[in-house]
mmCIF file of C-alpha atoms in Angstrom:
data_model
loop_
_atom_site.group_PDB
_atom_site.id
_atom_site.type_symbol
_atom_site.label_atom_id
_atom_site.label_comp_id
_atom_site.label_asym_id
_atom_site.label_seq_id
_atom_site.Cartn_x
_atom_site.Cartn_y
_atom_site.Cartn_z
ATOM 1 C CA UNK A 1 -40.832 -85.902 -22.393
ATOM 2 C CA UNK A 2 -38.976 -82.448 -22.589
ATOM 3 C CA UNK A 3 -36.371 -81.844 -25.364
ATOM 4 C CA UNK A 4 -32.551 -82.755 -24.633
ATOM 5 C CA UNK A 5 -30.595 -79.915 -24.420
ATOM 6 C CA UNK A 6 -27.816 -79.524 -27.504
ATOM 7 C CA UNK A 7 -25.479 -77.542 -25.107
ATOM 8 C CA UNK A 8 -22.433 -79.439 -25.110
ATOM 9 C CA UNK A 9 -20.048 -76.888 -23.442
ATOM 10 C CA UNK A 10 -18.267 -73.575 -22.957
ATOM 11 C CA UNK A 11 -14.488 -73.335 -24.151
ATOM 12 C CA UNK A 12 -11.927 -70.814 -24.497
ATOM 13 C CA UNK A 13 -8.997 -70.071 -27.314
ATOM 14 C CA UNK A 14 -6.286 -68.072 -27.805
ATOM 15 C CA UNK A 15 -6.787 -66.484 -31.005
ATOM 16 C CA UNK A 16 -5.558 -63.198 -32.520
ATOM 17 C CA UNK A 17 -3.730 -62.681 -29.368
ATOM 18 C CA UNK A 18 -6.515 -62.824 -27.160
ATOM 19 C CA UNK A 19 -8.992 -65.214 -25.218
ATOM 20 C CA UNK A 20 -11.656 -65.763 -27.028
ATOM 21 C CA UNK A 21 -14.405 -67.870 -25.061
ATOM 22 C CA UNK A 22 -17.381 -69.518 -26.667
ATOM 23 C CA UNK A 23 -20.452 -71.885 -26.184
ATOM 24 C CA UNK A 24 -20.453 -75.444 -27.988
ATOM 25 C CA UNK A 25 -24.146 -77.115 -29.084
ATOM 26 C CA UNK A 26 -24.910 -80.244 -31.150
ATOM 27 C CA UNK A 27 -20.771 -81.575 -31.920
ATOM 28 C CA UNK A 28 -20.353 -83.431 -34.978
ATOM 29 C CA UNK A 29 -22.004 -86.416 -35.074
ATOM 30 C CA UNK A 30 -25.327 -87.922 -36.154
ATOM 31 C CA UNK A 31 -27.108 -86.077 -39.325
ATOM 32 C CA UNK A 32 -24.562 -83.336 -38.177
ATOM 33 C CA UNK A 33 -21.655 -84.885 -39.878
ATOM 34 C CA UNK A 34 -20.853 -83.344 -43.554
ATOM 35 C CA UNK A 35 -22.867 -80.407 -42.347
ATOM 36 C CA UNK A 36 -20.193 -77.673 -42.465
ATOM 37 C CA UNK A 37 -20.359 -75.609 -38.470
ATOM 38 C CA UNK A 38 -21.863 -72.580 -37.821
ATOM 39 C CA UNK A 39 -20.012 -69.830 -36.231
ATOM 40 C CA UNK A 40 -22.876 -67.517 -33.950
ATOM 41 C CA UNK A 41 -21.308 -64.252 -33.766
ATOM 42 C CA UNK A 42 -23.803 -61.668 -31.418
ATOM 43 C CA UNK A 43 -24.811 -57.923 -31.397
ATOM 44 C CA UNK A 44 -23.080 -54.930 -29.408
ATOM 45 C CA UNK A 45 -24.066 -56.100 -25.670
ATOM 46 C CA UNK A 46 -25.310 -59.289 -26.390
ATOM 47 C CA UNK A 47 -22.859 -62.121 -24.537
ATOM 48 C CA UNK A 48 -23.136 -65.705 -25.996
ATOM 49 C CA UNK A 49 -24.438 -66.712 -22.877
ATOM 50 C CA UNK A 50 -27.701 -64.752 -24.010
ATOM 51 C CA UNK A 51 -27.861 -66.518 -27.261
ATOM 52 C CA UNK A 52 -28.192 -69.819 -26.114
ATOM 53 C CA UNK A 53 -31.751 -70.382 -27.082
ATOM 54 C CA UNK A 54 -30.587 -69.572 -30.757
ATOM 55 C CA UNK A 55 -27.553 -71.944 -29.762
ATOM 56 C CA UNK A 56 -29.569 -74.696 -29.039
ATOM 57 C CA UNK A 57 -31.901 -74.825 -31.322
ATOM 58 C CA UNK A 58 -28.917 -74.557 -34.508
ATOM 59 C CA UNK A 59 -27.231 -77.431 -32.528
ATOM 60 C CA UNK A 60 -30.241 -79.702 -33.512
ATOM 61 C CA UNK A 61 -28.687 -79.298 -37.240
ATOM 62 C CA UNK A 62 -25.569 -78.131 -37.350
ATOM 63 C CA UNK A 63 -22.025 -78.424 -34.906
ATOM 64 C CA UNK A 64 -22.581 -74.787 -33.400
ATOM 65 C CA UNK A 65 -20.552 -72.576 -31.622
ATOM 66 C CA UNK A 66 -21.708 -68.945 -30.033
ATOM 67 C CA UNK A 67 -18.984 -66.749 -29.550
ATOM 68 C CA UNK A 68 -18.459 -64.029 -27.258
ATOM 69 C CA UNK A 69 -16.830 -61.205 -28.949
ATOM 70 C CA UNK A 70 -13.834 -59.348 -27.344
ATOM 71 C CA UNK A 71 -14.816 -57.310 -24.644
ATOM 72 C CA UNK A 72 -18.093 -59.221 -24.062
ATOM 73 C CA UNK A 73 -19.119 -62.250 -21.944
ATOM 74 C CA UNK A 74 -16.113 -64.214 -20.471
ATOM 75 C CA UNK A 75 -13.410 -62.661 -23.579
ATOM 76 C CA UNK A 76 -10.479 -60.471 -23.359
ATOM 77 C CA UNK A 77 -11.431 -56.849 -22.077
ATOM 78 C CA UNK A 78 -9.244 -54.568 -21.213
ATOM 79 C CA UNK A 79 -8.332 -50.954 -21.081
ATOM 80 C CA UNK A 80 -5.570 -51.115 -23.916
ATOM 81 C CA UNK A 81 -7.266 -53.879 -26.173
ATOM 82 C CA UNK A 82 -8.530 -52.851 -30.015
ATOM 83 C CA UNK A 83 -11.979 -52.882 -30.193
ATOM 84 C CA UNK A 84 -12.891 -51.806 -33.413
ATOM 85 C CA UNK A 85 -14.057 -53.981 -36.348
ATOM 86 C CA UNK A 86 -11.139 -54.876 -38.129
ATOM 87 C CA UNK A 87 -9.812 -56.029 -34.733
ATOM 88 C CA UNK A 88 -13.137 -58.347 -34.658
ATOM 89 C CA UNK A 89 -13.074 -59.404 -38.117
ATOM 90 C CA UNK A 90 -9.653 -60.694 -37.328
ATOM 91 C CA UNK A 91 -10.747 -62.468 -34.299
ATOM 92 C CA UNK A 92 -13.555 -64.151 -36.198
ATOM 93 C CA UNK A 93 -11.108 -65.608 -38.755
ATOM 94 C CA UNK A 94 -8.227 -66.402 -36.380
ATOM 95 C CA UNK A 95 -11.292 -68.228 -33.510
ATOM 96 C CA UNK A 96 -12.239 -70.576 -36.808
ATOM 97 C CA UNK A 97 -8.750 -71.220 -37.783
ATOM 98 C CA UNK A 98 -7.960 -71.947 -34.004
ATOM 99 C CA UNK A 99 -10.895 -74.521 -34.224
ATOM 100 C CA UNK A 100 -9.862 -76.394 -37.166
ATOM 101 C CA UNK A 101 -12.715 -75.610 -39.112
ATOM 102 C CA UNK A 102 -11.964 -76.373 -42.490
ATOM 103 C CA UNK A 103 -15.672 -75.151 -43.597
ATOM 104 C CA UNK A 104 -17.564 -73.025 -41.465
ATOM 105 C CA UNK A 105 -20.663 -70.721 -42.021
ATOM 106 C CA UNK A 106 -21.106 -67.427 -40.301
ATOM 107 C CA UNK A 107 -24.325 -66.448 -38.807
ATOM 108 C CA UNK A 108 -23.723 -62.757 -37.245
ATOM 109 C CA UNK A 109 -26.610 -60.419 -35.882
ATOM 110 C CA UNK A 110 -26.380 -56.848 -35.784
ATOM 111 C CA UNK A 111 -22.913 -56.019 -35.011
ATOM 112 C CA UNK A 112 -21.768 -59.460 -35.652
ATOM 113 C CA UNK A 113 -23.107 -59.042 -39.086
ATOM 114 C CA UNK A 114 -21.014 -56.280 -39.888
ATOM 115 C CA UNK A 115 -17.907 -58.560 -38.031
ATOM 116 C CA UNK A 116 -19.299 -61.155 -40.463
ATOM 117 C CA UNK A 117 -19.264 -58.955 -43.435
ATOM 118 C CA UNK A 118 -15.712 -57.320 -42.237
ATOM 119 C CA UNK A 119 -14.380 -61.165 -42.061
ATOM 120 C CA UNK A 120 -15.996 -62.238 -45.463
ATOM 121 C CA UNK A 121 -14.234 -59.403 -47.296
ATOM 122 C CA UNK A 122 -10.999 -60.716 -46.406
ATOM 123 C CA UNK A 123 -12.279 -63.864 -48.682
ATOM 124 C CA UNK A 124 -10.429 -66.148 -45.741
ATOM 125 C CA UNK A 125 -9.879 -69.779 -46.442
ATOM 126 C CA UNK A 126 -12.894 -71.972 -45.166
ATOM 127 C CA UNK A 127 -15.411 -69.122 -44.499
ATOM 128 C CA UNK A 128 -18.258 -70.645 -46.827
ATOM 129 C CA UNK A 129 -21.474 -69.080 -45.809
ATOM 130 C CA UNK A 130 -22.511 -65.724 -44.559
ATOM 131 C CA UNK A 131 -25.646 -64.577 -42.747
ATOM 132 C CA UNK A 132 -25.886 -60.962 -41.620
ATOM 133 C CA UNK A 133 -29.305 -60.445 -39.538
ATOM 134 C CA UNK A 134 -29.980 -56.800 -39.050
ATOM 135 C CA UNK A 135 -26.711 -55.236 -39.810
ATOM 136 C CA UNK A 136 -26.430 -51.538 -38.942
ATOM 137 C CA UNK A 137 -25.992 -49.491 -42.262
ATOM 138 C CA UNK A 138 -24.760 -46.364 -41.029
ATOM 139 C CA UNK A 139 -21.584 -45.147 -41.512
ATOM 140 C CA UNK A 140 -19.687 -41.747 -42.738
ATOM 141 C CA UNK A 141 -22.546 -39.817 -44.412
ATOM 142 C CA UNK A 142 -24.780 -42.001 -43.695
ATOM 143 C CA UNK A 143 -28.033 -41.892 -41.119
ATOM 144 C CA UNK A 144 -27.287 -42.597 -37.778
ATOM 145 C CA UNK A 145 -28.052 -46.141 -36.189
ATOM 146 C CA UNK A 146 -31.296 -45.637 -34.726
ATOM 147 C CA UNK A 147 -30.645 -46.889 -31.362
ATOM 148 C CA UNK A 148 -29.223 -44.475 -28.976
ATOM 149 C CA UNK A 149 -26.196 -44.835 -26.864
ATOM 150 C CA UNK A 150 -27.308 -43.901 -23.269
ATOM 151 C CA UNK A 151 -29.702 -46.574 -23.353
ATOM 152 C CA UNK A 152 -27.151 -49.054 -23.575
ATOM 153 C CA UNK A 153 -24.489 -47.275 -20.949
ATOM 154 C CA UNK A 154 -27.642 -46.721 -18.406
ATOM 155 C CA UNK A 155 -28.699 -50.373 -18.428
ATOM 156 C CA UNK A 156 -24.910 -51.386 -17.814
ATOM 157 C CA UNK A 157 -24.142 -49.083 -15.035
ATOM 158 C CA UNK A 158 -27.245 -51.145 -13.128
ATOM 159 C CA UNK A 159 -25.995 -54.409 -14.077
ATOM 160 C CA UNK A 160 -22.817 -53.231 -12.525
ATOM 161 C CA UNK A 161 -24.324 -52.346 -9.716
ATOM 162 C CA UNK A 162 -26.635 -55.422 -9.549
ATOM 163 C CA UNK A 163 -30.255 -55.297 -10.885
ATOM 164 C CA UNK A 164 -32.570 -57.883 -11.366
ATOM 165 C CA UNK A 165 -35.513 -58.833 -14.426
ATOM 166 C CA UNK A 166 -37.707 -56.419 -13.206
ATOM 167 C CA UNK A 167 -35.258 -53.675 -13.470
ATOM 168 C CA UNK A 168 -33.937 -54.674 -17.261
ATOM 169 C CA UNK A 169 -37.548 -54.622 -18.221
ATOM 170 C CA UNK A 170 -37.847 -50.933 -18.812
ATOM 171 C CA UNK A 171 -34.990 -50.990 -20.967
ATOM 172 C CA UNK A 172 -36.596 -54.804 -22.896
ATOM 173 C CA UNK A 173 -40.110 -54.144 -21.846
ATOM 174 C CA UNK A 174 -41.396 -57.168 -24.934
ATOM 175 C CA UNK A 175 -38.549 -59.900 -23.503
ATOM 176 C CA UNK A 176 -39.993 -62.847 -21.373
ATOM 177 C CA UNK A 177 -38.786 -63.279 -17.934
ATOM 178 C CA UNK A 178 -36.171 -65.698 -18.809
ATOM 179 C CA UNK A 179 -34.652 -63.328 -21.537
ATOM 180 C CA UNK A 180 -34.716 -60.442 -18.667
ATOM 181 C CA UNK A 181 -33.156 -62.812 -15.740
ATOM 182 C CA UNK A 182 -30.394 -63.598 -18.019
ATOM 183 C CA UNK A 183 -29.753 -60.377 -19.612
ATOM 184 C CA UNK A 184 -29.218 -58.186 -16.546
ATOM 185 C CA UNK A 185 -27.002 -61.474 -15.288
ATOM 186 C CA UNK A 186 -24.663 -60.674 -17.938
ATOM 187 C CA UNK A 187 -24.975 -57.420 -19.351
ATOM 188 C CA UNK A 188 -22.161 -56.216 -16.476
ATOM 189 C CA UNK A 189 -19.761 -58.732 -18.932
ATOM 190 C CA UNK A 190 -19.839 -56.226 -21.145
ATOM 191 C CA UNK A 191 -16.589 -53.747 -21.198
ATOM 192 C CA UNK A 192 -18.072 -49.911 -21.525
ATOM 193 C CA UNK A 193 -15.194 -48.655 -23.746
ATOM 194 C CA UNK A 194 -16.289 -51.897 -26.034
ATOM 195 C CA UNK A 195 -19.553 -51.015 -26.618
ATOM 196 C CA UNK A 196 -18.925 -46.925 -26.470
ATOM 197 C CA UNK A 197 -15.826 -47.818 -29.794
ATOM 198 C CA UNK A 198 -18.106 -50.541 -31.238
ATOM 199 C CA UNK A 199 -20.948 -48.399 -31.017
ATOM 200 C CA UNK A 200 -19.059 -45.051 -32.731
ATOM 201 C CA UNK A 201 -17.701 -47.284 -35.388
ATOM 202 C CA UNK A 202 -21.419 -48.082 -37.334
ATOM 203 C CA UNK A 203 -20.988 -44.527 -37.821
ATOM 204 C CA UNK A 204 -17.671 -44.007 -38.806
ATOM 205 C CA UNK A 205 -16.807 -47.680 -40.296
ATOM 206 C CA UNK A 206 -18.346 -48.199 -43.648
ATOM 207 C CA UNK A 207 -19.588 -51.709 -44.390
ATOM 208 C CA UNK A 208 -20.515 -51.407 -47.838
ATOM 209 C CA UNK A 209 -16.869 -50.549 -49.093
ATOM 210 C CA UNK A 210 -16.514 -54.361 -48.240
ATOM 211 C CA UNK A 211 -19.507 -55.551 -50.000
ATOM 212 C CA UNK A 212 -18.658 -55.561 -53.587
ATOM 213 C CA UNK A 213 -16.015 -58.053 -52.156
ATOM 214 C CA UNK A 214 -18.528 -60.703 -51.065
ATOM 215 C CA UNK A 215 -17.592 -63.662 -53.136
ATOM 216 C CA UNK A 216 -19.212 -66.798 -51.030
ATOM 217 C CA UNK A 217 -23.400 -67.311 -50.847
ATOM 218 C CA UNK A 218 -24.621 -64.441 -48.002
ATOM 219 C CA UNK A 219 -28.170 -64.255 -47.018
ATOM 220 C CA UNK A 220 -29.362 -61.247 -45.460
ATOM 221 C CA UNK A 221 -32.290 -60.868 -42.902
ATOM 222 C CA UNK A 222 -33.970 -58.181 -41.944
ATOM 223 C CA UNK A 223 -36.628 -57.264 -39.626
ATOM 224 C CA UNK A 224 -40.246 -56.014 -41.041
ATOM 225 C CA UNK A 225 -40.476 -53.830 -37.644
ATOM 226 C CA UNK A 226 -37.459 -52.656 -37.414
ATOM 227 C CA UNK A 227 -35.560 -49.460 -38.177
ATOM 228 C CA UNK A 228 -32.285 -50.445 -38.734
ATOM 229 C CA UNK A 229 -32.449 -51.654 -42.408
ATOM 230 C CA UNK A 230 -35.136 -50.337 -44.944
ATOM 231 C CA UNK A 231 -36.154 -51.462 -48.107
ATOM 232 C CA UNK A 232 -34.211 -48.871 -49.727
ATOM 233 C CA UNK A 233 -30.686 -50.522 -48.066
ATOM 234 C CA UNK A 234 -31.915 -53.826 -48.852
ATOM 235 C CA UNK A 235 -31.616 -52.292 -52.764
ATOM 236 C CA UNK A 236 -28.401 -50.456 -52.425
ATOM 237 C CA UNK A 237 -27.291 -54.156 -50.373
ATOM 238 C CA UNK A 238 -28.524 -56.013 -53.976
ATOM 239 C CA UNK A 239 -26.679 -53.465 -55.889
ATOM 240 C CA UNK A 240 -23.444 -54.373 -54.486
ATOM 241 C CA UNK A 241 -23.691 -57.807 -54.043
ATOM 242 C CA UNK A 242 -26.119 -59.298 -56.376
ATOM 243 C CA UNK A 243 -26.004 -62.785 -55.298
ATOM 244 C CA UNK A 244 -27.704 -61.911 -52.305
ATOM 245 C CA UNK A 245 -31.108 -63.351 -50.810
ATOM 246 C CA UNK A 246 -32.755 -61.319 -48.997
ATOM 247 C CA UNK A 247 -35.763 -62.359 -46.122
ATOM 248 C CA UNK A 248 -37.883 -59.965 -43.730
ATOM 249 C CA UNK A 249 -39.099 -61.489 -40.703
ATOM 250 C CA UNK A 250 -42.826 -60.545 -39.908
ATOM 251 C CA UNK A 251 -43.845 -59.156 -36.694
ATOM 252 C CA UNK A 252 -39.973 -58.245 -35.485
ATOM 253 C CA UNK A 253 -38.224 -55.730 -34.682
ATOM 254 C CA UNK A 254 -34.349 -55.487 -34.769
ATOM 255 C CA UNK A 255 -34.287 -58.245 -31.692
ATOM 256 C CA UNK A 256 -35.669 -60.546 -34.267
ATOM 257 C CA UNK A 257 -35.060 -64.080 -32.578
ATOM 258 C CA UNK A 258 -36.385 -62.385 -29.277
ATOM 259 C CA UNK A 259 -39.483 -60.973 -31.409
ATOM 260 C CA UNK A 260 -40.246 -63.708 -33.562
ATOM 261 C CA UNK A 261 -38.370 -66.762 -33.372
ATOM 262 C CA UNK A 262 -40.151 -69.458 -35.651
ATOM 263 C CA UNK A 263 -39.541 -66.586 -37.989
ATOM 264 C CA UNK A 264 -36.080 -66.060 -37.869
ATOM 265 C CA UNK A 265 -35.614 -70.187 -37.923
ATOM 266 C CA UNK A 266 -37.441 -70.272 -41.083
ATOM 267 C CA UNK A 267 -35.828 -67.443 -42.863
ATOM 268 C CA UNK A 268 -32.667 -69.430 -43.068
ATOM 269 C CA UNK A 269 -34.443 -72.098 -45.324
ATOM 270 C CA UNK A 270 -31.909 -74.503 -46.742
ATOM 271 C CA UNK A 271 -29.252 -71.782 -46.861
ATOM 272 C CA UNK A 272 -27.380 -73.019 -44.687
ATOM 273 C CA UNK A 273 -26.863 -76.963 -46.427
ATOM 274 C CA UNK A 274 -30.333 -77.822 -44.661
ATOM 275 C CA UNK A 275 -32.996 -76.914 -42.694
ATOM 276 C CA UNK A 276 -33.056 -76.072 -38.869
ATOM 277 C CA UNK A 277 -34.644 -78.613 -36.676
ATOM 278 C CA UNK A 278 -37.276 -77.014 -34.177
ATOM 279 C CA UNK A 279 -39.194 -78.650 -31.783
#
């Protein structure tokens, strides 16, 4: 007997002056209830549609919703909106106010860690839990985020154009077939001025100027393959906020969930007011 699907639906809000659309799994109800939500906020061209495995599984525990940041997935984009991170930070707070969400945790990977990190500093009623997976550390005088532009504008010219699994695999050549088909289905979603200002600001926004202001419980997980955070930022990340846990996920690069994902399930733990559910 196969698993029933958490997905419960996808929604939009107007929040911070913009649409903001999202993907609903689990509701409230069941073991769910006194669980505070989590809020699933993705990485540069990720679109919440290409989260939903993540989505699914968290809406086994918790009332979950995947959001598709401005200028991604089925959000505002346009030519004159504000897409750097306070912008998103502000969107984050004002989508969970738009909710009702009284208490809400904040999962955020990559770029939606630093959103997460952005919002958290702002110490915003509610906000109760924060997970940053991956975040990029760069910033002014600081090295450069490993990743390289042009392979992110080259892979979204083709799914502009129209290009199947096959063709996204040389840019995701570990991703399963699934993970491809979906990818280059959405990865034209993404605006090109979004990800070219999201992608200057990790080096010329500063992250750790808000970390010092990290009152509320944050976990941070990081991937044991991966070149965006070493141990050495993991230390200067403990420095500044000391209440910090910290988890690597084996065998994972930066992708981590697409890499490993038992591992990134169990490096949450209880963090998060109780343990994921996984098949």
């Amino acid at each position: 007997m196969s698993e029933r699907s958490t997905f419960l639906y996808g929604g939009n809000v107007h929040a911070n002056g913009i649409r903001q659309h999202y993907l609903r799994y689990g509701g409230n109800d069941g073991e769910r209830v006194g669980r505070d939500p989590v809020i699933v906020v993705p990485g540069i061209t990720s679109p919440a549609i290409t989260w939903g495995f993540v989505g699914e599984t968290f809406g086994r525990t918790f009332d979950t919703y995947v959001l598709d940041v401005r200028g991604r997935g089925l959000s505002s984009a346009s030519d004159a909106l504000d897409y750097g991170l306070d912008a998103q930070a502000a969107d984050l707070i004002a989508f969970a106010a738009a909710l009702g969400l009284k208490r809400y945790s904040v999962v955020g990977h990559s770029m939606g860690g630093r959103i997460g990190i952005r919002a958290a500093a702002a110490r915003p009623e509610g906000l109760a839990r924060l997970v940053a997976v991956d975040p990029p550390v760069s910033g002014p005088g600081r090295r450069a985020y490993p990743s390289k532009l042009p392979w992110y504008v080259d892979s979204m010219a083709l799914a502009r154009q129209g290009m199947d699994a096959q063709a996204m695999r040389e840019f995701c050549p570990t991703w399963t077939e699934a993970q491809l088909q979906l990818r280059a289905e959405w990865l034209h979603t993404c605006d090109e001025r979004a990800i070219r200002e999201s992608f200057d600001g990790f080096h010329t926004d500063d992250i750790h100027v808000n970390l010092s202001s990290l009152a509320i419980p944050v976990l941070l997980i990081t991937a044991e393959r991966g070149d965006v955070v070493h141990d050495a930022d993991v230390e200067e990340v403990q420095g500044l906020v000391p209440h910090v846990e910290h988890v690597r996920v084996p065998d994972a690069g930066h992708m981590i969930p697409w890499d490993n994902e038992p591992g990134f399930y169990r490096a949450f733990g209880s963090f998060l007011g109780a343990t994921l559910t996984t098949i």
